[in-house]
Amino acid sequence: LFVANLVLGKDVNGSRNWIFIGPFSFQPSEFIKIAFVFVGASTLDHLQTKKNITEFIVFAAICLAFLFLMRDFGTALIFFACFLIIAFMRSGSFRTIFLILAAACFGVFLILQFKPYVAQRFSGWMHVWEHTQDSLGYQQVRTMTYIASGGLFGLGLGNGNLKYVAAGDSDLVFGMLCEEWGLLIAVLAVGAIITLAFFAARACRVGRSSFYTIAACAASSLLVFQTCLNVFGSVDLLPLTGVTFPFVSNGGSAMMSAWGLLAYLKATDTRE
């Protein structure tokens, strides 16, 4: 799927992560999330060995390398966070996680050195009010303004203005929720995703095998981390990375991927 993406993909908003077939379009990286969790859980299901760990590390590195070539750094962050969760569940070692994070920081430094356009893309972070009319802050400034105008209970379905802003119903959908449905409903939507993580933690105690336990925790962590990137990116607490809000953002590939990840949690629940 990654190879097909590089060969057939089209650049959309700076990232080569879309394939268009006639009137249809899809993002292969969304479906690879399901495979990523499966490979991590199945590779490390049995007794931890150097061979198993090496296989998963190589697979993860290949995925991140393709995402780098596609310039889809938001999805790369999600894959990396999922990799950390799976690695920690099998090793239980904070030292291992620290070494992985140190290597990742070095990789980010190299990217910023040799790919200056990446730094430019995030240069508006925490300074969006200085860029209200250009690409560095236009979307987030309007998102935060419309969030405030929605108040606690919202303006009503379809009565908001964020729908007229690019990516208002996908990357910035948290703002649309706040504007039209109100802050209370938007916070409850975030809480619903976080609840999946608590469900996975509870299921760990009764999981039939480590495969289901690792898969459930990795899938729920992926959904929670993706939600955090979407929400905090919309309000400029994190750089806007262009990822979707699971089960809420407009998009067929993202919705199918979210349901696929949810299946891991259901499998844990029904196979005690």
Coordinates of C-alpha atoms in Angstrom, one line a residue:
L1 CA 0.0 0.0 0.0
F2 CA 2.8 2.4 0.8
V3 CA 4.5 1.7 -2.5
A4 CA 1.2 2.2 -4.4
N5 CA 0.9 5.5 -2.5
L6 CA 4.3 6.7 -3.7
V7 CA 3.7 5.6 -7.3
L8 CA 0.0 6.6 -7.7
G9 CA -0.5 9.1 -4.9
K10 CA -1.3 12.8 -5.4
D11 CA -0.1 15.7 -3.3
V12 CA -2.8 17.2 -1.2
N13 CA -1.9 20.1 1.1
G14 CA 1.8 19.2 0.9
S15 CA 1.4 15.5 1.7
R16 CA 1.5 12.7 -0.9
N17 CA -1.0 10.5 1.0
W18 CA -4.1 10.3 -1.3
I19 CA -4.9 7.9 -4.2
F20 CA -7.6 8.9 -6.7
I21 CA -9.4 6.4 -8.8
G22 CA -12.1 8.2 -10.8
P23 CA -14.5 9.9 -8.5
F24 CA -13.2 8.0 -5.4
S25 CA -10.2 8.7 -3.2
F26 CA -8.7 7.0 -0.2
Q27 CA -5.7 7.2 2.1
P28 CA -3.7 3.9 2.3
S29 CA -1.9 5.0 5.5
E30 CA -5.3 4.8 7.3
F31 CA -5.6 1.1 6.6
I32 CA -1.9 0.4 7.4
K33 CA -2.7 1.5 11.0
I34 CA -4.7 -1.7 11.4
A35 CA -1.9 -3.7 10.0
F36 CA 0.7 -2.0 12.2
V37 CA -1.2 -2.9 15.3
F38 CA -1.6 -6.5 14.1
V39 CA 2.1 -6.9 13.2
G40 CA 3.2 -5.5 16.6
A41 CA 0.8 -7.7 18.6
S42 CA 1.4 -10.9 16.6
T43 CA 5.2 -10.5 16.4
L44 CA 5.5 -10.0 20.1
D45 CA 2.7 -12.3 21.2
H46 CA 5.1 -15.1 22.1
L47 CA 8.0 -15.1 24.5
Q48 CA 10.1 -12.0 23.7
T49 CA 13.2 -12.8 21.7
K50 CA 15.8 -10.7 19.9
K51 CA 14.4 -11.9 16.6
N52 CA 10.9 -10.9 17.3
I53 CA 11.9 -7.4 18.5
T54 CA 14.1 -6.9 15.5
E55 CA 11.3 -7.9 13.1
F56 CA 8.9 -5.4 14.6
I57 CA 11.5 -2.6 14.8
V58 CA 12.4 -3.1 11.1
F59 CA 8.8 -3.1 10.1
A60 CA 8.1 0.1 12.1
A61 CA 11.2 1.8 10.6
I62 CA 10.0 0.9 7.1
C63 CA 6.5 2.4 7.8
L64 CA 8.0 5.6 9.2
A65 CA 10.4 5.9 6.2
F66 CA 7.5 5.7 3.8
L67 CA 5.5 8.3 5.7
F68 CA 8.6 10.5 5.7
L69 CA 8.8 10.2 1.9
M70 CA 5.1 11.0 1.7
R71 CA 5.7 14.0 4.0
D72 CA 2.8 12.8 6.2
F73 CA 4.4 13.7 9.5
G74 CA 1.1 13.7 11.5
T75 CA 0.5 10.0 10.7
A76 CA 4.2 9.3 11.4
L77 CA 3.8 10.7 14.9
I78 CA 0.7 8.4 15.4
F79 CA 2.7 5.3 14.2
F80 CA 5.6 6.2 16.5
A81 CA 3.4 6.6 19.5
C82 CA 1.8 3.3 18.8
F83 CA 5.2 1.7 18.4
L84 CA 6.2 3.0 21.9
I85 CA 3.1 1.6 23.5
I86 CA 3.7 -1.9 22.0
A87 CA 7.5 -1.8 22.8
F88 CA 6.8 -0.8 26.4
M89 CA 4.1 -3.5 26.9
R90 CA 6.6 -6.2 25.9
S91 CA 9.7 -4.8 27.6
G92 CA 8.3 -3.0 30.6
S93 CA 11.5 -1.0 30.5
F94 CA 11.5 2.8 30.8
R95 CA 15.2 2.7 29.8
T96 CA 14.3 1.2 26.5
I97 CA 11.6 3.8 25.9
F98 CA 14.0 6.6 26.8
L99 CA 16.6 5.3 24.3
I100 CA 13.9 5.1 21.6
L101 CA 12.8 8.7 22.3
A102 CA 16.4 9.9 22.3
A103 CA 16.9 8.3 18.9
A104 CA 13.6 9.9 17.7
C105 CA 14.7 13.3 18.9
F106 CA 18.0 13.0 16.9
G107 CA 16.0 12.0 13.9
V108 CA 13.8 15.0 14.2
F109 CA 16.9 17.2 14.5
L110 CA 18.2 15.7 11.2
I111 CA 14.9 16.3 9.5
L112 CA 14.8 19.9 10.5
Q113 CA 18.4 20.4 9.4
F114 CA 18.0 18.8 5.9
K115 CA 14.3 19.4 5.3
P116 CA 13.8 23.1 6.2
Y117 CA 10.3 23.2 4.8
V118 CA 9.2 21.0 7.7
A119 CA 10.3 23.7 10.2
Q120 CA 8.6 26.3 8.1
R121 CA 5.4 24.3 8.2
F122 CA 5.4 24.5 12.0
S123 CA 6.8 28.0 12.4
G124 CA 3.3 29.4 13.1
W125 CA 2.9 27.2 16.2
M126 CA 1.9 29.3 19.2
H127 CA 2.1 32.4 17.0
V128 CA -1.1 32.0 15.0
W129 CA -2.5 35.4 16.1
E130 CA 0.4 37.0 14.3
H131 CA -0.6 35.3 11.0
T132 CA -4.4 35.8 10.9
Q133 CA -4.5 36.2 7.1
D134 CA -1.9 33.7 5.9
S135 CA -1.5 30.0 5.8
L136 CA 0.4 29.8 9.1
G137 CA -2.6 30.9 11.2
Y138 CA -5.7 31.5 9.1
Q139 CA -7.4 28.2 10.0
Q140 CA -6.6 28.0 13.7
V141 CA -7.5 31.6 14.4
R142 CA -10.9 31.1 12.9
T143 CA -11.3 27.8 14.7
M144 CA -10.6 29.3 18.1
T145 CA -12.9 32.3 17.3
Y146 CA -15.8 30.1 16.3
I147 CA -15.2 27.8 19.3
A148 CA -15.7 30.8 21.5
S149 CA -18.8 31.9 19.6
G150 CA -20.4 28.5 20.2
G151 CA -20.4 28.8 23.9
L152 CA -21.4 25.8 26.1
F153 CA -24.4 24.7 24.0
G154 CA -23.6 25.7 20.4
L155 CA -25.3 27.6 17.7
G156 CA -27.2 24.6 16.3
L157 CA -26.5 22.0 13.7
G158 CA -25.5 23.7 10.4
N159 CA -25.5 27.2 11.8
G160 CA -21.7 27.5 12.2
N161 CA -19.2 29.3 10.0
L162 CA -16.3 26.9 10.3
K163 CA -17.7 24.8 7.6
Y164 CA -16.6 27.5 5.2
V165 CA -13.0 27.1 6.3
A166 CA -10.8 24.5 4.5
A167 CA -10.6 21.2 6.5
G168 CA -13.3 22.5 8.8
D169 CA -15.1 19.1 8.8
S170 CA -11.9 17.0 9.1
D171 CA -8.7 18.3 10.6
L172 CA -10.5 21.1 12.4
V173 CA -13.7 19.2 13.2
F174 CA -13.3 19.7 17.0
G175 CA -13.9 23.4 16.3
M176 CA -17.0 22.6 14.3
L177 CA -18.3 20.4 17.2
C178 CA -17.7 23.3 19.7
E179 CA -19.3 25.9 17.4
E180 CA -22.4 24.0 16.4
W181 CA -23.0 21.5 19.3
G182 CA -21.3 23.4 22.1
L183 CA -18.2 22.9 24.2
L184 CA -20.0 20.3 26.5
I185 CA -20.8 18.0 23.6
A186 CA -17.3 18.4 22.1
V187 CA -15.7 17.5 25.5
L188 CA -18.0 14.5 25.8
A189 CA -16.9 13.4 22.3
V190 CA -13.2 13.5 23.4
G191 CA -14.2 11.7 26.6
A192 CA -15.8 8.9 24.6
I193 CA -12.5 8.2 22.9
I194 CA -10.6 8.3 26.2
T195 CA -13.1 5.8 27.6
L196 CA -11.8 3.3 25.1
A197 CA -8.4 3.4 26.8
F198 CA -9.9 2.6 30.1
F199 CA -11.9 -0.2 28.5
A200 CA -8.6 -1.6 27.1
A201 CA -6.9 -1.4 30.5
R202 CA -9.8 -3.2 32.1
A203 CA -9.8 -5.9 29.4
C204 CA -6.0 -6.5 30.0
R205 CA -6.9 -8.3 33.2
V206 CA -9.0 -10.9 31.5
G207 CA -7.5 -11.1 28.0
R208 CA -7.0 -14.7 26.8
S209 CA -3.5 -14.0 25.6
S210 CA -0.9 -11.3 25.2
F211 CA -1.9 -10.9 21.6
Y212 CA -5.4 -9.5 22.5
T213 CA -4.0 -7.4 25.3
I214 CA -1.3 -5.8 23.2
A215 CA -3.6 -5.2 20.3
A216 CA -6.3 -3.6 22.4
C217 CA -4.0 -1.3 24.2
A218 CA -2.1 -0.3 21.1
A219 CA -5.4 0.3 19.1
S220 CA -6.9 2.4 21.9
S221 CA -3.7 4.4 22.5
L222 CA -3.5 5.1 18.8
L223 CA -7.1 6.5 18.8
V224 CA -6.5 8.6 21.9
F225 CA -3.2 10.0 20.6
Q226 CA -4.8 10.8 17.2
T227 CA -7.6 12.6 19.0
C228 CA -5.2 14.6 21.1
L229 CA -3.3 15.7 17.9
N230 CA -6.6 16.8 16.3
V231 CA -8.0 18.6 19.3
F232 CA -4.8 20.3 20.5
G233 CA -3.7 21.1 17.0
S234 CA -7.0 22.9 16.3
V235 CA -6.6 25.2 19.3
D236 CA -2.8 25.8 18.7
L237 CA -1.6 23.9 21.8
L238 CA 0.2 21.6 19.4
P239 CA 1.3 22.2 15.8
L240 CA -1.6 21.5 13.3
T241 CA -0.6 18.1 11.8
G242 CA -3.7 17.4 9.7
V243 CA -5.0 14.2 11.4
T244 CA -8.6 13.3 11.8
F245 CA -10.8 13.0 14.9
P246 CA -11.7 9.3 15.1
F247 CA -15.4 8.6 14.3
V248 CA -16.2 12.3 13.9
S249 CA -14.1 13.8 11.1
N250 CA -15.5 13.5 7.5
G251 CA -13.7 10.9 5.5
G252 CA -14.3 7.3 4.4
S253 CA -10.8 5.9 4.9
A254 CA -10.5 7.4 8.4
M255 CA -13.9 6.1 9.4
M256 CA -13.1 2.5 8.2
S257 CA -9.8 2.6 9.9
A258 CA -11.3 3.7 13.2
W259 CA -13.9 0.9 13.1
G260 CA -11.1 -1.6 12.2
L261 CA -9.1 -0.5 15.3
L262 CA -12.2 -0.8 17.4
A263 CA -12.5 -4.4 16.4
Y264 CA -9.3 -5.2 18.4
L265 CA -11.0 -4.0 21.6
K266 CA -14.1 -6.0 20.9
A267 CA -12.0 -9.1 20.2
T268 CA -10.4 -8.7 23.7
D269 CA -13.8 -8.4 25.3
T270 CA -15.3 -11.5 23.8
R271 CA -12.3 -13.9 24.1
E272 CA -11.7 -14.2 27.8

